[in-house]
Coordinates of C-alpha atoms and ligand atoms in Angstrom, one line a residue:
X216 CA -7.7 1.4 -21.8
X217 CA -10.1 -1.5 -20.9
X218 CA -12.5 -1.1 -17.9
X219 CA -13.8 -4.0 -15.9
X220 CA -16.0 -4.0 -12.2
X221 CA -16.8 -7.4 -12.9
X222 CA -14.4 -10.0 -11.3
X223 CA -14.6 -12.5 -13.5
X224 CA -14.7 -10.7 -16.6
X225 CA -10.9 -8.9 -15.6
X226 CA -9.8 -12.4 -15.2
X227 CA -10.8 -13.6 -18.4
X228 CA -9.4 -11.2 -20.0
X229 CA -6.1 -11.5 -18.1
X230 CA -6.1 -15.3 -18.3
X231 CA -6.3 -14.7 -22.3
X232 CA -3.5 -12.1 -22.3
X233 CA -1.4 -14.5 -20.3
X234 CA -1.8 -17.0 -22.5
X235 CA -1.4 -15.0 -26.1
X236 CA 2.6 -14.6 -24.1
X237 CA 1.3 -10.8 -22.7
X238 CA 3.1 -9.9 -19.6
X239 CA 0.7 -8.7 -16.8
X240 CA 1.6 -6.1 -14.4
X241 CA -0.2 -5.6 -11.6
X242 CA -0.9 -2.3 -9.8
X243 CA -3.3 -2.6 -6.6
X244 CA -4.4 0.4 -5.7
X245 CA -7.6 1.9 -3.4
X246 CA -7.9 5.0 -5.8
X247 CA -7.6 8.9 -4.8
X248 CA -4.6 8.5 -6.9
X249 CA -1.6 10.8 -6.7
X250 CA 1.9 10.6 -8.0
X251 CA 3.2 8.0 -5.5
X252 CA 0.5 5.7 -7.4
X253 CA 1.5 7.0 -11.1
X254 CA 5.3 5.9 -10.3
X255 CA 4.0 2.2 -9.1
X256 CA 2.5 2.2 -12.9
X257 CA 5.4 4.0 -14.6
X258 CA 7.9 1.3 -12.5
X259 CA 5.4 -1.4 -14.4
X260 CA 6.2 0.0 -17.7
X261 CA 9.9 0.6 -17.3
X262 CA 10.2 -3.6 -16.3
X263 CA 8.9 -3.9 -19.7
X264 CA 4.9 -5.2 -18.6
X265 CA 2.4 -5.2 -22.3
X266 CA -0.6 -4.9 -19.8
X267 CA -0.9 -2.8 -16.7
X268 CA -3.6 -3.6 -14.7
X269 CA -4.9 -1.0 -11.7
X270 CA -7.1 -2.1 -9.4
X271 CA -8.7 0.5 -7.2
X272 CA -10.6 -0.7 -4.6
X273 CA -11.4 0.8 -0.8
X274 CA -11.2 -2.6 0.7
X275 CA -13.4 -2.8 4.0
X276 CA -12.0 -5.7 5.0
X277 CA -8.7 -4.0 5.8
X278 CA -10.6 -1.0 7.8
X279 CA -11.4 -1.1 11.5
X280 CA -14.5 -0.2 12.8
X281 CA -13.2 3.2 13.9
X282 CA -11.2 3.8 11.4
X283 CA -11.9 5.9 8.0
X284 CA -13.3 3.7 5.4
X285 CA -16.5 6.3 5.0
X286 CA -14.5 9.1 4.7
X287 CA -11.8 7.6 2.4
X288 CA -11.2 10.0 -0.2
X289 CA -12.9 8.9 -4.0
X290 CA -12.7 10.2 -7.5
X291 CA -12.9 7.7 -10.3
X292 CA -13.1 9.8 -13.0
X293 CA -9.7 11.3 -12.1
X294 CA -8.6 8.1 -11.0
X295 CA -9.1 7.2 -14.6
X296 CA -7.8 9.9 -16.0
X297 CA -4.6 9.7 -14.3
X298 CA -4.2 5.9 -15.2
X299 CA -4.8 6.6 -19.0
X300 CA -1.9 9.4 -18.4
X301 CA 0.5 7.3 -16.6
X302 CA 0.4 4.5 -19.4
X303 CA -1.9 1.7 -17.9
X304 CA -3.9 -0.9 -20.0
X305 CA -6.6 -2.0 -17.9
X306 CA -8.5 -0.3 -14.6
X307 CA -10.4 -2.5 -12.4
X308 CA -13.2 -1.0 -10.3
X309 CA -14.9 -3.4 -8.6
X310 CA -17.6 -2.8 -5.8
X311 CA -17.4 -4.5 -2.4
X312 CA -20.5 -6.9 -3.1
X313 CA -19.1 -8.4 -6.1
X314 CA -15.6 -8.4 -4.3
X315 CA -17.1 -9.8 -1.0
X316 CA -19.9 -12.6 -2.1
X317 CA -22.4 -12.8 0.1
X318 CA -21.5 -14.7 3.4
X319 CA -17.6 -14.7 2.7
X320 CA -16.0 -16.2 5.1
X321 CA -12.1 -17.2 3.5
X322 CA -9.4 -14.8 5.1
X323 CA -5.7 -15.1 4.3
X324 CA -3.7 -14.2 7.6
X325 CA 0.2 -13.6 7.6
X326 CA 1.1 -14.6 11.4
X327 CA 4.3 -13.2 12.0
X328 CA 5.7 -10.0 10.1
X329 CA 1.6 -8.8 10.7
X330 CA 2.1 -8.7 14.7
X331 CA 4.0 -5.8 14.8
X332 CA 4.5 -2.3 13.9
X333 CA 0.7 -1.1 12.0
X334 CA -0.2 -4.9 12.6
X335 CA -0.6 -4.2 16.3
X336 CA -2.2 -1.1 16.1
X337 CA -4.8 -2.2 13.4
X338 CA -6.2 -5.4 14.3
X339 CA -7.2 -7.4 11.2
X340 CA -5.8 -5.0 8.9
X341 CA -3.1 -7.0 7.4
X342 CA -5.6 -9.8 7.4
X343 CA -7.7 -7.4 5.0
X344 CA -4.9 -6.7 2.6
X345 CA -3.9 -10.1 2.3
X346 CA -6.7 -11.4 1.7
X347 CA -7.5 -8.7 -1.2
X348 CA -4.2 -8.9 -2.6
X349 CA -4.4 -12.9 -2.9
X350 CA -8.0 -12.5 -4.6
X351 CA -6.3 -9.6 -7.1
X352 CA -3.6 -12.2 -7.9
X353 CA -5.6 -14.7 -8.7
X354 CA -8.1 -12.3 -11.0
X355 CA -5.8 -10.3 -12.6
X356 CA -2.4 -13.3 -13.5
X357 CA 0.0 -11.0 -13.2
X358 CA 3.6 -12.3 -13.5
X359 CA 4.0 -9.2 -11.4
X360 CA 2.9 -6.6 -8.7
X361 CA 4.1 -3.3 -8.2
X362 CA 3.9 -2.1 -4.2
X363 CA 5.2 1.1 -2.9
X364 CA 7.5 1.6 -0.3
X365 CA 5.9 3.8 1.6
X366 CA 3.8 0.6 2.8
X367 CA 7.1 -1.2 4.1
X368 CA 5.2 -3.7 6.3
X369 CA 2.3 -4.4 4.0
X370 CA 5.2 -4.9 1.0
X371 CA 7.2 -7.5 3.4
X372 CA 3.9 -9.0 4.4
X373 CA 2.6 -9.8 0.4
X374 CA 6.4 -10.6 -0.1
X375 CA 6.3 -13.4 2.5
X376 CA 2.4 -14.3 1.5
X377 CA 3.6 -15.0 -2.4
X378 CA 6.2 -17.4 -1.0
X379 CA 4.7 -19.0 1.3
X380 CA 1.5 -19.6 -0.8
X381 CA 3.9 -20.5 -3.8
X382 CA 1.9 -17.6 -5.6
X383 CA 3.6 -17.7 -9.0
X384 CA 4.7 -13.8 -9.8
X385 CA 7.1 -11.3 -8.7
X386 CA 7.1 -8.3 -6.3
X387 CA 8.4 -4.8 -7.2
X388 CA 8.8 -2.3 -4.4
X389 CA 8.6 1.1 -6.0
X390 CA 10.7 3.8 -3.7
X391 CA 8.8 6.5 -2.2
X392 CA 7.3 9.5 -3.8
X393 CA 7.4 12.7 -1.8
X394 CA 6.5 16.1 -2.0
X395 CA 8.7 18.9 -2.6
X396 CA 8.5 19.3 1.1
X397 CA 9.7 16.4 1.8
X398 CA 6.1 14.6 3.0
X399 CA 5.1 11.7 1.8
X400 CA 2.8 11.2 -0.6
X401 CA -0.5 9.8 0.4
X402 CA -4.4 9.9 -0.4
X403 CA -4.5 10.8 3.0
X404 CA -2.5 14.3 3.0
X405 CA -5.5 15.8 1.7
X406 CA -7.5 15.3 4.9
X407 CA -4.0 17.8 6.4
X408 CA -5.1 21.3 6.7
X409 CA -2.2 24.0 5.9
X410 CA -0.7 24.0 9.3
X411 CA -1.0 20.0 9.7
X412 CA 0.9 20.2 6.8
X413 CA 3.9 22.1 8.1
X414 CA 3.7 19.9 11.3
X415 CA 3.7 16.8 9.4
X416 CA 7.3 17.5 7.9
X417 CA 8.8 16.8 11.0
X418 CA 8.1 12.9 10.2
X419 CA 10.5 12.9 6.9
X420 CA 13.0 15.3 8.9
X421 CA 13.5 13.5 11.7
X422 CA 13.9 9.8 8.9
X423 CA 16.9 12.2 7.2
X424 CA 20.1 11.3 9.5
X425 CA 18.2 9.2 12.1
X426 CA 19.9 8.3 15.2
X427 CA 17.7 6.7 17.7
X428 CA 14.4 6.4 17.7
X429 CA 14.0 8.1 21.4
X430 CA 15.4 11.4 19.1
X431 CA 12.6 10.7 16.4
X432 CA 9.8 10.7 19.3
X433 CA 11.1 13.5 20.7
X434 CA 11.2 15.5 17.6
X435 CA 7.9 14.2 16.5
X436 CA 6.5 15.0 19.6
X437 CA 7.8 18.4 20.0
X438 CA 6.3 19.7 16.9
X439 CA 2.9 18.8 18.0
X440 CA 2.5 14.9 16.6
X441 CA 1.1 12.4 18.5
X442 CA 3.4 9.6 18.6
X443 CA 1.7 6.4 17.4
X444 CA 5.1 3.9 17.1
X445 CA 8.9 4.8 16.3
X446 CA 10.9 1.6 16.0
X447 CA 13.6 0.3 14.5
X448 CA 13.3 -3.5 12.7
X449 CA 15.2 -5.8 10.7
X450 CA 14.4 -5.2 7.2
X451 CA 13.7 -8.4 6.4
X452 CA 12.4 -9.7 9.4
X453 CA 11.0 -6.9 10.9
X454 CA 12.5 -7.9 14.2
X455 CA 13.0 -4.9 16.5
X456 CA 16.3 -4.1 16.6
X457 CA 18.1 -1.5 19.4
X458 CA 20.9 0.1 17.3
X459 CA 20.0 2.3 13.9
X460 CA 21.7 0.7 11.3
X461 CA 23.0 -1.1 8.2
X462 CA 20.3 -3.4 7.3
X463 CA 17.4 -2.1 9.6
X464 CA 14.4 0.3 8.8
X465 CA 13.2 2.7 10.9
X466 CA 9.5 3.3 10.6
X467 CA 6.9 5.7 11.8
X468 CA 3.3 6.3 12.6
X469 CA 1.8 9.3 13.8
X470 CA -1.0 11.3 14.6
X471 CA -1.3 15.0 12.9
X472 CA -4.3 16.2 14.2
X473 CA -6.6 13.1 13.7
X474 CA -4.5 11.9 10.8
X475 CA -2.7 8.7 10.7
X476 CA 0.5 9.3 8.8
X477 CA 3.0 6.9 8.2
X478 CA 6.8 7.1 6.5
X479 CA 10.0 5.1 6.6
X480 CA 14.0 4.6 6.3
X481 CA 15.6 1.7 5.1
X482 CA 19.6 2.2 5.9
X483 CA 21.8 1.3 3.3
Ligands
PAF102 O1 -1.7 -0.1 -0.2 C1 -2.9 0.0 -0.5 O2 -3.4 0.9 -1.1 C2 -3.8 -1.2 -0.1 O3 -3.5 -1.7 1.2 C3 -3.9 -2.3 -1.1 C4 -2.5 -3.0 -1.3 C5 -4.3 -1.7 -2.5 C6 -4.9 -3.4 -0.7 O4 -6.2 -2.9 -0.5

């Protein structure tokens, strides 16, 4: 497995690959990797990519100023470790001043599906993740990127961002990994003591048959979670919609203790 931090050496290399006929897959990560991530690489595989690039990166630009981008959890030895095992090709651990030159000042903003939902609640967050996902596309070639679901806005958001930028590659939305309790997987469970943890399974519960999203809140709420949005969207659009049904997701965001911890529905 190749390892790059240097920008411009990964997209060297990936510019050669692509043009010895290789078929890139790209993987963008920010590392603390669990099995949610391993599936995003093993989905890369199954579509048949030669190379399978992971980039793990804590991206500042898509933290707020309250929010946890110190305390982010980091490992990349295991992080390396775990790509090697899951069948990647290439990792990519670049460092924030070779990311983010010195006086950058080129953002990519989505100004529509970003306004709601997380958008709303984290300022300038999608604004990070675009524009780190549009400066991994261009580094790494890939003819495609591998997203997970968990993430529904931010997958709809780089959807709509490839199109309208006529970026020239595909998007794969992996389904969501869970534990066997049902929670989702996320670098952030570990921050959930034991209890947190039993508290937190009310999110996936209340996503099994869900009927409105006043009976999510109230569910949520009742077992101690601090309600950060319920709400019910096209899935496409992300429109809010009022009724539960085919063609809408149903997403959450709460508080468990001080942790942010987000899931989602699509209904087939
Ligand atoms: O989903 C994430 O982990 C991040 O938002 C991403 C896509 C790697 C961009 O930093």
């Amino acid at each position: 497995m190749k390892i790059f931090t240097e920008p411009k050496k990964l997209q060297k290399w990936c510019l050669a690959q692509r043009l010895a006929g290789k078929k890139i897959a790209l993987v963008p990560t920010m590392g603390y990797l669990h099995e949610g991530h391993m599936s995003l690489i093993k989905a890369a595989k199954r579509k048949g990519a030669d190379e399978i690039v992971v980039s793990v990166f804590v991206n500042p630009v898509q933290f707020g100023p309250n929010e946890d981008y110190e305390k982010y959890p980091r490992d990349a030895a295991a992080d390396e470790a775990k790509c090697r095992e899951a069948g990647a090709t290439a990792i990519f651990f670049p460092t924030p001043e070779n990311m983010y030159l010195d006086a950058h000042s080129v953002y990519v903003n989505e100004e529509k599906l970003s306004t709601g939902l997380c958008g709303a609640r984290r300022p300038g967050h999608f604004r990070g993740v675009c524009t780190v996902v549009a400066k991994l596309f261009n580094l790494a070639h890939p003819n495609f990127a591998v997203f997970g679901q968990k993430d529904y806005q931010q997958a709809q958001i780089i959807k709509r961002m490839v199109r309208d930028l006529n970026f020239d590659l595909d998007i794969v939305v992996a389904p969501i990994v869970r534990e066997k309790s049902g929670l989702a997987k996320s670098s952030r469970n570990t921050y959930l003591s034991e209890k947190e943890k039993e508290m937190a399974l009310a999110i996936s519960r209340s996503l099994k048959a869900p009927k409105s999203t006043a009976a999510i809140t109230k569910e949520l709420t009742e077992a101690g979670l601090k309600v950060d949005y319920v709400e019910c969207v096209d899935a496409t659009t992300l429109e809010p919609k009022k009724k539960i049904e085919k063609g809408t997701c149903v997403l959450i965001a709460a508080y468990c203790g001080k942790t942010r911890l987000i899931d989602n529905k699509v209904i087939k």
